[in-house]
């Protein structure tokens, strides 16, 4: 951390701020997160940079938005390998596990996603199965539990990762469903 002349340190923001990431998500139709400032600076982010920024964000609620992002925008899967190659440590674990969770949840939420996605959107490819050491895909529910266990092991954080993934999607769906109902 850089030091000032008086010996105190300043925190330097590297990459987009949480508010800029939230604004980027809002532009993509993922509106369940509120920003702390009324109008964050508009920073255009490529899919790769958005994925990296979300995975490395210090705000857990922003990091967990990776799951609904992949579900709402499966086209971001094409940027996931490059983003994963550019991250390491906790950010890489978060990116890979949230992606794998989205693959499992996509199958469980197929009916709800029909109302969110554009027609004829391909499903998420199973990109990080080998990287995460996941076994053969039994069922979406069993795979989601396995992803959560691997996330806890790889991150060293024994928290309810499955609940984290499911909560992020449930909250995001609450912000989409009224708009879908009004558009009918």
Coordinates of C-alpha atoms in Angstrom, one line a residue:
X1 CA 0.0 0.0 0.0
X2 CA 1.5 3.4 -0.9
X3 CA 2.6 5.6 2.0
X4 CA 2.1 9.3 2.4
X5 CA 4.8 11.7 3.6
X6 CA 3.5 11.4 7.1
X7 CA 3.8 7.6 7.1
X8 CA 0.1 7.0 6.7
X9 CA -1.1 4.8 3.9
X10 CA -3.7 5.3 1.2
X11 CA -5.8 2.7 -0.4
X12 CA -5.5 2.6 -4.2
X13 CA -8.4 1.2 -6.1
X14 CA -7.3 -1.2 -8.8
X15 CA -9.8 -2.0 -11.5
X16 CA -13.5 -0.9 -11.4
X17 CA -15.1 0.1 -8.2
X18 CA -18.1 -2.0 -6.8
X19 CA -20.4 0.8 -8.0
X20 CA -19.0 0.7 -11.5
X21 CA -19.4 -3.1 -11.6
X22 CA -23.0 -2.7 -10.3
X23 CA -23.7 -0.1 -13.0
X24 CA -22.3 -2.5 -15.7
X25 CA -24.6 -5.3 -14.3
X26 CA -27.6 -2.9 -14.5
X27 CA -26.9 -2.2 -18.2
X28 CA -27.0 -6.0 -18.7
X29 CA -30.4 -6.3 -17.0
X30 CA -29.1 -7.6 -13.7
X31 CA -30.6 -5.0 -11.3
X32 CA -30.8 -6.6 -7.9
X33 CA -27.8 -4.7 -6.5
X34 CA -28.0 -1.1 -5.4
X35 CA -25.1 1.3 -5.8
X36 CA -23.8 3.4 -3.0
X37 CA -23.6 6.5 -5.2
X38 CA -26.5 7.9 -7.3
X39 CA -24.6 7.8 -10.6
X40 CA -21.3 6.0 -10.7
X41 CA -18.9 6.9 -13.4
X42 CA -19.8 5.0 -16.6
X43 CA -16.9 2.8 -17.3
X44 CA -17.4 0.5 -20.3
X45 CA -16.2 -3.0 -19.4
X46 CA -15.5 -5.8 -21.8
X47 CA -17.1 -9.1 -20.7
X48 CA -13.6 -10.4 -19.7
X49 CA -12.9 -7.3 -17.6
X50 CA -16.4 -7.4 -16.0
X51 CA -15.8 -11.1 -15.0
X52 CA -12.4 -10.3 -13.6
X53 CA -13.7 -7.2 -11.7
X54 CA -16.6 -9.1 -10.2
X55 CA -14.4 -12.1 -9.2
X56 CA -11.9 -9.8 -7.5
X57 CA -14.4 -7.3 -5.9
X58 CA -14.0 -6.8 -2.2
X59 CA -17.8 -6.8 -1.8
X60 CA -19.2 -10.3 -1.4
X61 CA -22.7 -9.4 -2.7
X62 CA -21.1 -8.0 -5.9
X63 CA -18.9 -11.1 -6.3
X64 CA -21.9 -13.4 -6.0
X65 CA -23.5 -11.6 -8.9
X66 CA -21.3 -13.8 -11.2
X67 CA -23.9 -16.5 -10.9
X68 CA -26.9 -14.5 -12.2
X69 CA -24.7 -12.9 -14.8
X70 CA -23.8 -16.2 -16.3
X71 CA -27.4 -17.4 -16.1
X72 CA -28.9 -14.2 -17.7
X73 CA -26.0 -13.8 -20.2
X74 CA -24.6 -17.2 -21.2
X75 CA -22.8 -15.4 -24.0
X76 CA -20.3 -14.3 -21.3
X77 CA -19.1 -17.9 -21.1
X78 CA -16.9 -17.2 -24.1
X79 CA -15.0 -14.7 -22.0
X80 CA -14.7 -16.9 -18.9
X81 CA -11.6 -18.9 -19.9
X82 CA -9.6 -15.7 -20.6
X83 CA -10.9 -14.1 -17.4
X84 CA -9.9 -17.2 -15.5
X85 CA -6.4 -17.1 -17.0
X86 CA -6.0 -13.5 -15.8
X87 CA -7.1 -14.2 -12.2
X88 CA -5.5 -16.2 -9.4
X89 CA -6.1 -17.0 -5.8
X90 CA -9.5 -16.3 -4.3
X91 CA -10.7 -14.4 -7.4
X92 CA -10.0 -17.4 -9.6
X93 CA -11.7 -19.8 -7.2
X94 CA -14.7 -17.5 -7.1
X95 CA -14.9 -17.2 -10.9
X96 CA -14.6 -20.9 -11.6
X97 CA -17.0 -22.0 -8.8
X98 CA -19.6 -19.4 -9.6
X99 CA -19.5 -20.4 -13.3
X100 CA -19.8 -24.1 -12.3
X101 CA -22.7 -23.2 -10.0
X102 CA -24.4 -21.4 -12.9
X103 CA -24.1 -24.5 -15.1
X104 CA -25.9 -26.5 -12.4
X105 CA -28.5 -23.9 -11.7
X106 CA -29.2 -23.4 -15.4
X107 CA -30.7 -26.9 -15.6
X108 CA -32.7 -26.4 -12.4
X109 CA -34.1 -23.0 -13.4
X110 CA -34.8 -23.7 -17.1
X111 CA -38.4 -22.6 -16.9
X112 CA -37.6 -19.2 -15.3
X113 CA -34.7 -18.5 -17.6
X114 CA -37.0 -18.8 -20.6
X115 CA -38.5 -15.4 -19.6
X116 CA -35.1 -13.7 -19.1
X117 CA -33.0 -14.8 -21.9
X118 CA -33.3 -14.2 -25.6
X119 CA -34.8 -17.0 -27.6
X120 CA -32.6 -19.8 -28.8
X121 CA -29.7 -19.0 -26.4
X122 CA -27.3 -22.0 -26.1
X123 CA -26.8 -23.5 -22.7
X124 CA -23.6 -22.8 -20.7
X125 CA -20.8 -25.2 -21.7
X126 CA -19.3 -27.1 -18.8
X127 CA -15.9 -25.3 -18.9
X128 CA -14.2 -25.8 -15.5
X129 CA -15.1 -29.3 -14.5
X130 CA -11.5 -30.5 -14.8
X131 CA -10.0 -27.4 -13.2
X132 CA -12.3 -27.9 -10.2
X133 CA -11.8 -31.7 -10.0
X134 CA -15.6 -32.3 -10.3
X135 CA -16.9 -35.8 -10.8
X136 CA -19.3 -36.9 -13.6
X137 CA -22.4 -34.7 -13.8
X138 CA -25.0 -36.8 -11.9
X139 CA -27.8 -34.4 -11.4
X140 CA -28.0 -30.6 -11.2
X141 CA -28.7 -30.7 -7.5
X142 CA -25.9 -33.1 -6.7
X143 CA -23.5 -31.1 -8.9
X144 CA -24.4 -27.9 -7.1
X145 CA -23.6 -29.5 -3.7
X146 CA -20.3 -30.8 -5.1
X147 CA -19.4 -27.3 -6.5
X148 CA -20.1 -25.8 -3.1
X149 CA -17.9 -28.4 -1.3
X150 CA -15.1 -27.7 -3.7
X151 CA -15.5 -24.0 -3.3
X152 CA -15.2 -24.3 0.5
X153 CA -12.1 -26.5 0.1
X154 CA -10.4 -24.4 -2.5
X155 CA -11.2 -21.1 -0.8
X156 CA -10.5 -22.3 2.7
X157 CA -13.8 -20.7 3.7
X158 CA -16.3 -23.1 5.2
X159 CA -19.4 -21.1 4.5
X160 CA -22.7 -22.1 2.8
X161 CA -21.6 -21.6 -0.8
X162 CA -24.6 -23.4 -2.1
X163 CA -26.9 -21.0 -0.2
X164 CA -24.8 -18.1 -1.5
X165 CA -25.3 -19.1 -5.1
X166 CA -29.0 -19.8 -4.7
X167 CA -29.6 -16.6 -2.8
X168 CA -27.9 -14.4 -5.4
X169 CA -30.1 -16.0 -8.1
X170 CA -33.3 -15.8 -6.0
X171 CA -32.8 -12.1 -5.3
X172 CA -31.9 -11.3 -8.9
X173 CA -35.1 -13.2 -10.0
X174 CA -37.2 -11.0 -7.8
X175 CA -36.1 -8.0 -9.7
X176 CA -36.7 -9.6 -13.1
X177 CA -40.1 -11.3 -12.6
X178 CA -42.1 -8.1 -12.2
X179 CA -40.7 -6.7 -15.4
X180 CA -41.5 -10.0 -17.2
X181 CA -45.1 -10.0 -15.8
X182 CA -45.6 -6.4 -17.0
X183 CA -44.3 -7.1 -20.5
X184 CA -46.9 -9.8 -21.1

